[in-house]
Short mmCIF file of C-alpha atoms in Angstrom, two decimals:
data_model
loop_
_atom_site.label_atom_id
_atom_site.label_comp_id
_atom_site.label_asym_id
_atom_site.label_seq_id
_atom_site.Cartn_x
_atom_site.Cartn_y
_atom_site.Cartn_z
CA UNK A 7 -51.79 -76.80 -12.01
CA UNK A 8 -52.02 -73.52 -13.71
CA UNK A 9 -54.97 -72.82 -15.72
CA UNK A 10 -53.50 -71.74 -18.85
CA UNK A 11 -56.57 -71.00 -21.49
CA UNK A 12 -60.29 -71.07 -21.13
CA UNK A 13 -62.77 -70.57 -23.89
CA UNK A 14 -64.70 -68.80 -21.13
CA UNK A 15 -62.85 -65.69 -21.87
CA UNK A 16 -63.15 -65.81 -26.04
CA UNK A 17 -65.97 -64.57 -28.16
CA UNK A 18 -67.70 -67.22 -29.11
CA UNK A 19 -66.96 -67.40 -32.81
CA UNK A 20 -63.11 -67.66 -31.69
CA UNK A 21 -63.21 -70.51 -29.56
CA UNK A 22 -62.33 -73.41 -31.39
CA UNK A 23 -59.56 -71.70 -33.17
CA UNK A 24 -57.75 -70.10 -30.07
CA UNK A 25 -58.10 -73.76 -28.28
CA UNK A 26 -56.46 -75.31 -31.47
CA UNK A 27 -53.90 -72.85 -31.36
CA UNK A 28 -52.98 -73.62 -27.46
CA UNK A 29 -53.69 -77.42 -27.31
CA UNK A 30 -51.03 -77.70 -30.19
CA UNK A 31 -48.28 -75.39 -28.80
CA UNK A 32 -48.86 -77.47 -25.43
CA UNK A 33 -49.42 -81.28 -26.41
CA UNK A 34 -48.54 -81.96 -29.61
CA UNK A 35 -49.08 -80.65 -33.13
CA UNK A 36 -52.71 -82.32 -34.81
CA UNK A 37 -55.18 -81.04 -36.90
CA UNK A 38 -58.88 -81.51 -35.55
CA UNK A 39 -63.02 -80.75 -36.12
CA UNK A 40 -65.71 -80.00 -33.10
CA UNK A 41 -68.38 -81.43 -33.46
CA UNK A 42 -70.51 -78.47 -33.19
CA UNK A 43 -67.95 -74.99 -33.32
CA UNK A 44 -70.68 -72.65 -32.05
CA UNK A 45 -71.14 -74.43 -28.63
CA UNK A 46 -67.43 -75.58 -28.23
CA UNK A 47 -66.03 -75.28 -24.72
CA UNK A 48 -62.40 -76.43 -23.39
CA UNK A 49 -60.23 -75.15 -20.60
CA UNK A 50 -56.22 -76.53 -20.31
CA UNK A 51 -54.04 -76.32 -17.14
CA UNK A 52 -50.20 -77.49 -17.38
CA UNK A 53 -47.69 -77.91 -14.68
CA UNK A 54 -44.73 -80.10 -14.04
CA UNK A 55 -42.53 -82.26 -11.83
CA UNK A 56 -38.58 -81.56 -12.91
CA UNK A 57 -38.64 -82.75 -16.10
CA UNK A 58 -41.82 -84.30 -16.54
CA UNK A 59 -44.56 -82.27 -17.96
CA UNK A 60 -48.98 -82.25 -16.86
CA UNK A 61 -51.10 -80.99 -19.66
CA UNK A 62 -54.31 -81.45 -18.28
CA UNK A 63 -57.44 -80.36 -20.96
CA UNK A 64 -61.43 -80.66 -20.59
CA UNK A 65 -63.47 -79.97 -23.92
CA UNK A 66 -66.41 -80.67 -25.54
CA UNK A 67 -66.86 -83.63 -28.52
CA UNK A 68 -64.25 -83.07 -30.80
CA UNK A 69 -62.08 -84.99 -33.67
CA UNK A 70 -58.37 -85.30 -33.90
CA UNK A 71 -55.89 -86.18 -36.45
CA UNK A 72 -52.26 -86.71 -35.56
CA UNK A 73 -50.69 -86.89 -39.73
CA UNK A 74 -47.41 -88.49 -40.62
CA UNK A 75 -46.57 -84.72 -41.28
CA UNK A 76 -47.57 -83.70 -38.10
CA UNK A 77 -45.74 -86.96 -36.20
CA UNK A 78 -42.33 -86.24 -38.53
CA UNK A 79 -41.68 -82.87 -36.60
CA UNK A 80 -42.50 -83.87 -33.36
CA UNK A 81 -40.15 -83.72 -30.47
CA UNK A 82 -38.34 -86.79 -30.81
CA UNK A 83 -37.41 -86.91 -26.86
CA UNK A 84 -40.96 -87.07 -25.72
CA UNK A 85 -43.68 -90.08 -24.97
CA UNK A 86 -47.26 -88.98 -24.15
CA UNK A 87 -49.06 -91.03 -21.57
CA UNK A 88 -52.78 -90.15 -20.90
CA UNK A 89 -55.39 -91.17 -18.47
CA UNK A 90 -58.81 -90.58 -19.11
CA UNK A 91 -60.58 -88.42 -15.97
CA UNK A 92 -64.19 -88.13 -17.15
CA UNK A 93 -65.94 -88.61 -20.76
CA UNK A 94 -65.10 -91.54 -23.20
CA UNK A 95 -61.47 -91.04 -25.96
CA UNK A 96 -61.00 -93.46 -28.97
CA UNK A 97 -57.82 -93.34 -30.10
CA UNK A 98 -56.00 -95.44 -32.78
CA UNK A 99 -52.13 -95.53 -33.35
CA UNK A 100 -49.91 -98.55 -34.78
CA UNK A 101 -53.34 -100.41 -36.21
CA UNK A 102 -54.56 -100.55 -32.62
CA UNK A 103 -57.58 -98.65 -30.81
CA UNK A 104 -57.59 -97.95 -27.53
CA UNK A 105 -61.05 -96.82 -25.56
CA UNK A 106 -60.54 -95.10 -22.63
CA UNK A 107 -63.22 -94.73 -19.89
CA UNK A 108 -62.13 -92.78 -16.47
CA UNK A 109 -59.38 -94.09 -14.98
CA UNK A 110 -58.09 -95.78 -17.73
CA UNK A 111 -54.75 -94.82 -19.51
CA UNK A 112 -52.57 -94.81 -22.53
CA UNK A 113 -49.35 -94.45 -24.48
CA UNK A 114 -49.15 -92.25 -27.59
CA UNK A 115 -45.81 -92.07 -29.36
CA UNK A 116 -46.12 -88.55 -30.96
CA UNK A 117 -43.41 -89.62 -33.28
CA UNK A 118 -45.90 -91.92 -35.00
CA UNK A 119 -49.45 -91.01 -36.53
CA UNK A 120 -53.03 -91.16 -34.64
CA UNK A 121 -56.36 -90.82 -34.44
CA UNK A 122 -58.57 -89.15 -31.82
CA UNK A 123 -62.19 -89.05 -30.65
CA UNK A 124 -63.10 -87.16 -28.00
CA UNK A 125 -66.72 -87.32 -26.11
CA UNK A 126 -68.70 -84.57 -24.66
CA UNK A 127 -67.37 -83.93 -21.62
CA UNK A 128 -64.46 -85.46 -21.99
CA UNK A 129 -61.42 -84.48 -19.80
CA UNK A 130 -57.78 -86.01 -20.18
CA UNK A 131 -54.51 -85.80 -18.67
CA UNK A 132 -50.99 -85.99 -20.21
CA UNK A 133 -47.91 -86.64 -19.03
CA UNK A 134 -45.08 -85.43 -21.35
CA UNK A 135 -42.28 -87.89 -20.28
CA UNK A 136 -38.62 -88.43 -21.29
CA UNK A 137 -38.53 -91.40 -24.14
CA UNK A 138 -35.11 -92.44 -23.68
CA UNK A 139 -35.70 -92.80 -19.75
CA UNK A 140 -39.18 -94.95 -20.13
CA UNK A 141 -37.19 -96.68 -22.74
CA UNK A 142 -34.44 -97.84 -20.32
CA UNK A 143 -36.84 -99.31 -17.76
CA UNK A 144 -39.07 -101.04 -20.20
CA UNK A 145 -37.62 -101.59 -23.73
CA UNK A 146 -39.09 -100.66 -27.30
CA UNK A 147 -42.68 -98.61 -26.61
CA UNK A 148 -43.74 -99.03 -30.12
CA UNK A 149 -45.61 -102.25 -29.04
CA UNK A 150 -47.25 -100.27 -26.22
CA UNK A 151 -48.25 -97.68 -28.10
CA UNK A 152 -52.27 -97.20 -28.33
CA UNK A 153 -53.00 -100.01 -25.83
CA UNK A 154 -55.97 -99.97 -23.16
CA UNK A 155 -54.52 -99.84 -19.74
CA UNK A 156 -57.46 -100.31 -17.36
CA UNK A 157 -57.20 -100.45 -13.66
CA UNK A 158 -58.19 -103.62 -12.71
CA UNK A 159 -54.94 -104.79 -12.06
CA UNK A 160 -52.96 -103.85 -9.12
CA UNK A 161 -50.41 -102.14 -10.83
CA UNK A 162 -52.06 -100.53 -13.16
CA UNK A 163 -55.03 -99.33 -11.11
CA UNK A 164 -51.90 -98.02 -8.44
CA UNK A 165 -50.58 -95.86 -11.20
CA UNK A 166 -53.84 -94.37 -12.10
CA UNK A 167 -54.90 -93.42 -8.93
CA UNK A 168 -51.30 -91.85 -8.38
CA UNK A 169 -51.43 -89.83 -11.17
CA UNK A 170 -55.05 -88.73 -10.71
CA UNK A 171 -53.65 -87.13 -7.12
CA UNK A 172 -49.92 -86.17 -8.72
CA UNK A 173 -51.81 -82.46 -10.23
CA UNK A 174 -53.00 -81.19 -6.84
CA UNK A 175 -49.04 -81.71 -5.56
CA UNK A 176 -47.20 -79.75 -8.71
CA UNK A 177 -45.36 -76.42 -7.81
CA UNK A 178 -45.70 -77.56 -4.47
CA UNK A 179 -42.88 -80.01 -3.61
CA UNK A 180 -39.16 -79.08 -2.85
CA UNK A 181 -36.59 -79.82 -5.22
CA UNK A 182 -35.80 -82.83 -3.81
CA UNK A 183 -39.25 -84.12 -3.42
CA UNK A 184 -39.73 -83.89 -6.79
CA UNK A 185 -36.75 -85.43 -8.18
CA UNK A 186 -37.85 -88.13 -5.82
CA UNK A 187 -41.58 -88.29 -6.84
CA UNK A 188 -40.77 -88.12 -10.52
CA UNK A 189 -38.63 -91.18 -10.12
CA UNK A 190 -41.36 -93.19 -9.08
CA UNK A 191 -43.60 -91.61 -11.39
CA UNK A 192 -41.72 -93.49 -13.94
CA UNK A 193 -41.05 -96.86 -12.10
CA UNK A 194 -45.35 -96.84 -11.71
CA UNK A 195 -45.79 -96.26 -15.48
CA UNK A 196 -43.03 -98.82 -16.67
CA UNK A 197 -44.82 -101.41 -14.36
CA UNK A 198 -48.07 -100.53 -16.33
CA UNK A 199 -46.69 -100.71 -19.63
CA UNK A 200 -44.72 -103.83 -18.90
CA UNK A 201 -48.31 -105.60 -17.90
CA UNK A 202 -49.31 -103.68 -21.24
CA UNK A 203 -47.58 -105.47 -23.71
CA UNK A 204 -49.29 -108.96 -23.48
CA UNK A 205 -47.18 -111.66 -25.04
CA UNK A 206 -44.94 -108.94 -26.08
CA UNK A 207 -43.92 -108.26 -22.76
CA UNK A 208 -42.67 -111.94 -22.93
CA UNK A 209 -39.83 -111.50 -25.67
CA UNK A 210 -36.12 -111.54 -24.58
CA UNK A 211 -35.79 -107.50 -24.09
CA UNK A 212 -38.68 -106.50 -22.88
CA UNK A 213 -38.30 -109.62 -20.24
CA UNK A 214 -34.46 -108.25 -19.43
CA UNK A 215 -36.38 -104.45 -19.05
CA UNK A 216 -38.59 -106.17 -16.42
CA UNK A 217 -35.94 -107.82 -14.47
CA UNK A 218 -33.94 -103.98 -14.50
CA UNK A 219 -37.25 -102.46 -12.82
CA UNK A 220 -37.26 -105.73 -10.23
CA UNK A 221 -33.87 -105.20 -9.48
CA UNK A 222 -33.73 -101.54 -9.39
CA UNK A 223 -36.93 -102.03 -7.09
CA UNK A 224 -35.15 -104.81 -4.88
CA UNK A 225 -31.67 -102.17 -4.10
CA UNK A 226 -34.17 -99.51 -3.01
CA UNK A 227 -35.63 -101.35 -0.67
CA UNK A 228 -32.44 -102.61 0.97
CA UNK A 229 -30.12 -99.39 0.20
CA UNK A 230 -29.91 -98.35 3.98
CA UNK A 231 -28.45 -101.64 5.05
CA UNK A 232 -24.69 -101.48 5.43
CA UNK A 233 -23.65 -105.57 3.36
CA UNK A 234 -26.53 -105.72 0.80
CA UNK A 235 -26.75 -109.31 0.30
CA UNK A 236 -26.18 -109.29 -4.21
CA UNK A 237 -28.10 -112.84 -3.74
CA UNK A 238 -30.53 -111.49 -2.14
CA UNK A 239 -31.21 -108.65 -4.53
CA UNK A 240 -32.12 -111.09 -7.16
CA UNK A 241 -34.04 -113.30 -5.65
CA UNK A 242 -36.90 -110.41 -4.89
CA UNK A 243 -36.55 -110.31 -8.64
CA UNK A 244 -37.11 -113.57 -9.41
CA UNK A 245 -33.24 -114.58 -11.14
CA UNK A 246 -30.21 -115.54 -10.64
CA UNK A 247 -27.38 -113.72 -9.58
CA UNK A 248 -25.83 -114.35 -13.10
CA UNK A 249 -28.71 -113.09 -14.78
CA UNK A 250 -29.56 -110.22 -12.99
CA UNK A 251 -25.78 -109.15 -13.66
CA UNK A 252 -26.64 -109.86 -17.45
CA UNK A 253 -29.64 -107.84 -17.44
CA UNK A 254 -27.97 -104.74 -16.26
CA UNK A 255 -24.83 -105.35 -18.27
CA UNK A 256 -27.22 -104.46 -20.79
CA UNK A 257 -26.80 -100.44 -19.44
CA UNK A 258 -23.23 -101.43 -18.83
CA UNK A 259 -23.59 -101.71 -15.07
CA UNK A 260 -24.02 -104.53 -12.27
CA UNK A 261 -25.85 -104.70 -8.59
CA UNK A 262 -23.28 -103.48 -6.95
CA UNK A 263 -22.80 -100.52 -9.24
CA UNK A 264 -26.27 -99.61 -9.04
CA UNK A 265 -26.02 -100.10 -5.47
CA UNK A 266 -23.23 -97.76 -5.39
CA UNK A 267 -24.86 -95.54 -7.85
CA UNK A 268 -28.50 -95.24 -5.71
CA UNK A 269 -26.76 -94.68 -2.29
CA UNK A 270 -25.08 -91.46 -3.62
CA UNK A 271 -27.55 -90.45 -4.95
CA UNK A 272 -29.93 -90.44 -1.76
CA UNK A 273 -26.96 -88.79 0.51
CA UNK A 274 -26.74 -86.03 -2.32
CA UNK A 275 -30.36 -85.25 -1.77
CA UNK A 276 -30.34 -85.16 2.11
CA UNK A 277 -27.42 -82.79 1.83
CA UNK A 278 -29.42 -80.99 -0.42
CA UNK A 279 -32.55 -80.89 1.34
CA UNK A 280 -32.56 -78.11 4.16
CA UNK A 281 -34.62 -80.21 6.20
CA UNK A 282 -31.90 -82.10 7.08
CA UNK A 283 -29.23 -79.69 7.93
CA UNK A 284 -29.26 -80.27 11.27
CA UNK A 285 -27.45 -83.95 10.40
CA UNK A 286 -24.00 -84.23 10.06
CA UNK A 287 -22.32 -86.13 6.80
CA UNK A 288 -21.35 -88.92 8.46
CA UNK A 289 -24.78 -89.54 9.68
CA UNK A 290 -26.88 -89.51 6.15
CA UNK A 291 -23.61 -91.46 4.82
CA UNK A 292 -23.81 -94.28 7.54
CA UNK A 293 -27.52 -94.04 7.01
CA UNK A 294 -27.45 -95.16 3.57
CA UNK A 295 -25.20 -97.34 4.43
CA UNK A 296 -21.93 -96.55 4.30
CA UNK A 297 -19.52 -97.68 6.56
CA UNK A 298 -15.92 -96.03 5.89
CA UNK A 299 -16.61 -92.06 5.52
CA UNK A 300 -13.06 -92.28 4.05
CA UNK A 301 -14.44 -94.59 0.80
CA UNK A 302 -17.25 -92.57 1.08
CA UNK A 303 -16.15 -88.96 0.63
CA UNK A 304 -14.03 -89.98 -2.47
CA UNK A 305 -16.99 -91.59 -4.54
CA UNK A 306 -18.90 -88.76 -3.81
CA UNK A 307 -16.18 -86.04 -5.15
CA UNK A 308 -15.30 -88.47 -8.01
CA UNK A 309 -18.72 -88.72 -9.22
CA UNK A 310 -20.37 -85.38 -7.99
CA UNK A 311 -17.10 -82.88 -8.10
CA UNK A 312 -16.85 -82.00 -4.58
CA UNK A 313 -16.49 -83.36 -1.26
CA UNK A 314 -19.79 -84.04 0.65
CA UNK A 315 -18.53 -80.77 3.38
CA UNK A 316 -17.74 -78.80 0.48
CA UNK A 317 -20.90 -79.49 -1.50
CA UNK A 318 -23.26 -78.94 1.49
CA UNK A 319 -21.52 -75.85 2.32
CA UNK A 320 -21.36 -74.63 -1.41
CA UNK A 321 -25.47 -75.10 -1.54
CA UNK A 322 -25.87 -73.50 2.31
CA UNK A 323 -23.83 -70.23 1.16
CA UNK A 324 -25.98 -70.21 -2.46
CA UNK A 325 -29.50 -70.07 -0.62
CA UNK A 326 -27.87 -67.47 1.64
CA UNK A 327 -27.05 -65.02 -1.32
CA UNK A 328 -30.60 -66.04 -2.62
CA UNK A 329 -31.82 -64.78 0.32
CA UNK A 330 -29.79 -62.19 1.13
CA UNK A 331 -30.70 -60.63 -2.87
CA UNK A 332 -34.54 -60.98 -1.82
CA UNK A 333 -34.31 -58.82 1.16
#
């Protein structure tokens, strides 16, 4: 991650200002109060992974306040989740508090008001995800909002330790790493938030959201074989057949559309991927199992525009100009 402000390089009478300046263009808009301005310190680094955005921000003890005029021209698209890295944050949104120690995490809708208090010390990371996306995989995230996520559960403690390493990765991966990693960034923090909601997590649509990730989860793991077993599929998840099918009719697909769905999507990113140039289409196609190259070659142009040949050839002759421009 990029370091993108230190008070380091500030006069000292400046510092608080310029960081509340910064912090607000790169979180979220807030008003807030150091608790002493003439030995405040803070230093912010951002990155990203596609579409997902990493604030991450150290700073000395500090006060926030998040005002229903602050929350009513906030981007709408975006859902902040943070995990605490060092110090103590109390923050309070919906009429809950959560207090989070290192390791622990969060959701803050910045479409709704909050609270903040920050500790000496303190240093926090946010992830700037897409609503509508965490939305599809878990439900509603108003009843999430502002509760404790602590890592003692498997799940949760997973996605904590994942995106404690996920900083030291950013800028680094290839296109189709990242598309892949920030995929599974958001399958690891819907499985937190599902375990977040308590006996919310129980009602009807948050329980059909669950099922979605299970399934979704279950086709992954089984995409390379060439007859996926639909049965099969939701039994991993834990349903029936019927009610898998009425879970994802919900998005207005089924298993086998997802299955369809998923496998070309993971032969468009091996023909993207020049790592894998030296495989032919028919290989990645049978490898993701497909079996008739014929079937194959029109679902790909029907739902991507091109033939697989002409697609791989289109993105071969693009990094060649690239290249060629360069030198």
């Amino acid at each position: 991650m990029k370091l993108v402000f230190s008070t380091a390089d500030v006069p000292r009478r400046d510092r608080f200002d310029y960081w509340h300046s910064v912090a607000c263009q790169n979180v979220t808009h807030h008003d807030s109060r150091p608790r002493c301005r003439p030995e405040f310190h803070a230093e912010l680094r951002s990155g990203a992974l596609a579409d997902l955005g990493f604030v991450e921000f150290s700073n000395a003890a500090m006060a926030v306040v998040h005002s229903a005029a602050h929350a009513a021209n906030a981007n709408s698209d975006e859902i902040l989740i943070c995990r605490q890295a060092a110090g103590r944050l109390v923050l309070e949104q919906e009429g809950r508090d959560a207090l989070l120690d290192p390791g622990d995490m969060t959701l803050l809708d910045p479409c709704l008001p909050y609270t903040g208090t920050f500790s000496a010390d303190s240093r926090l990371l946010v992830v700037k995800a897409p609503r509508r996306q965490l939305e599809a995989r878990i439900g509603p995230l108003r009843a999430v909002a502002a509760r404790t996520l602590r890592p003692v559960e498997a799940e949760i403690g997973l996605t904590s330790a994942f995106l404690a390493t996920l900083p030291t990765f950013l800028d680094r991966l290839s296109p189709v790493a990242e598309e892949t990693v920030r995929s599974q960034t958001l399958d690891l923090i819907a499985l937190s938030l599902g375990k977040a909601g308590g006996e919310q997590a129980q009602r009807s649509s948050s329980a059909r959201s669950l099922v979605r990730l299970k399934v979704r989860a279950a086709i992954e793991a089984r995409l390379h074989e060439p007859q996926i077993d639909l049965g099969s599929v939701a039994a991993a998840a834990g349903v029936s057949l019927r009610y898998a099918n009425a879970a994802l009719a919900d998005e207005n697909t089924s298993i086998s559309r997802v299955v369809q769905e998923r496998r070309l999507a993971r032969c468009r990113k091996a023909l993207e991927d020049p790592a894998q140039s030296h495989r032919t289409v028919s290989d990645i196609a049978y490898s993701w199992g497909f079996s008739d190259m014929t079937h194959f070659g029109r679902k790909f142009r029907a739902t991507f525009g091109r033939l697989p040949s002409e697609y791989r050839r289109s993105l071969s002759e693009a990094r060649q100009s690239k290249t060629t421009d360069i030198t």
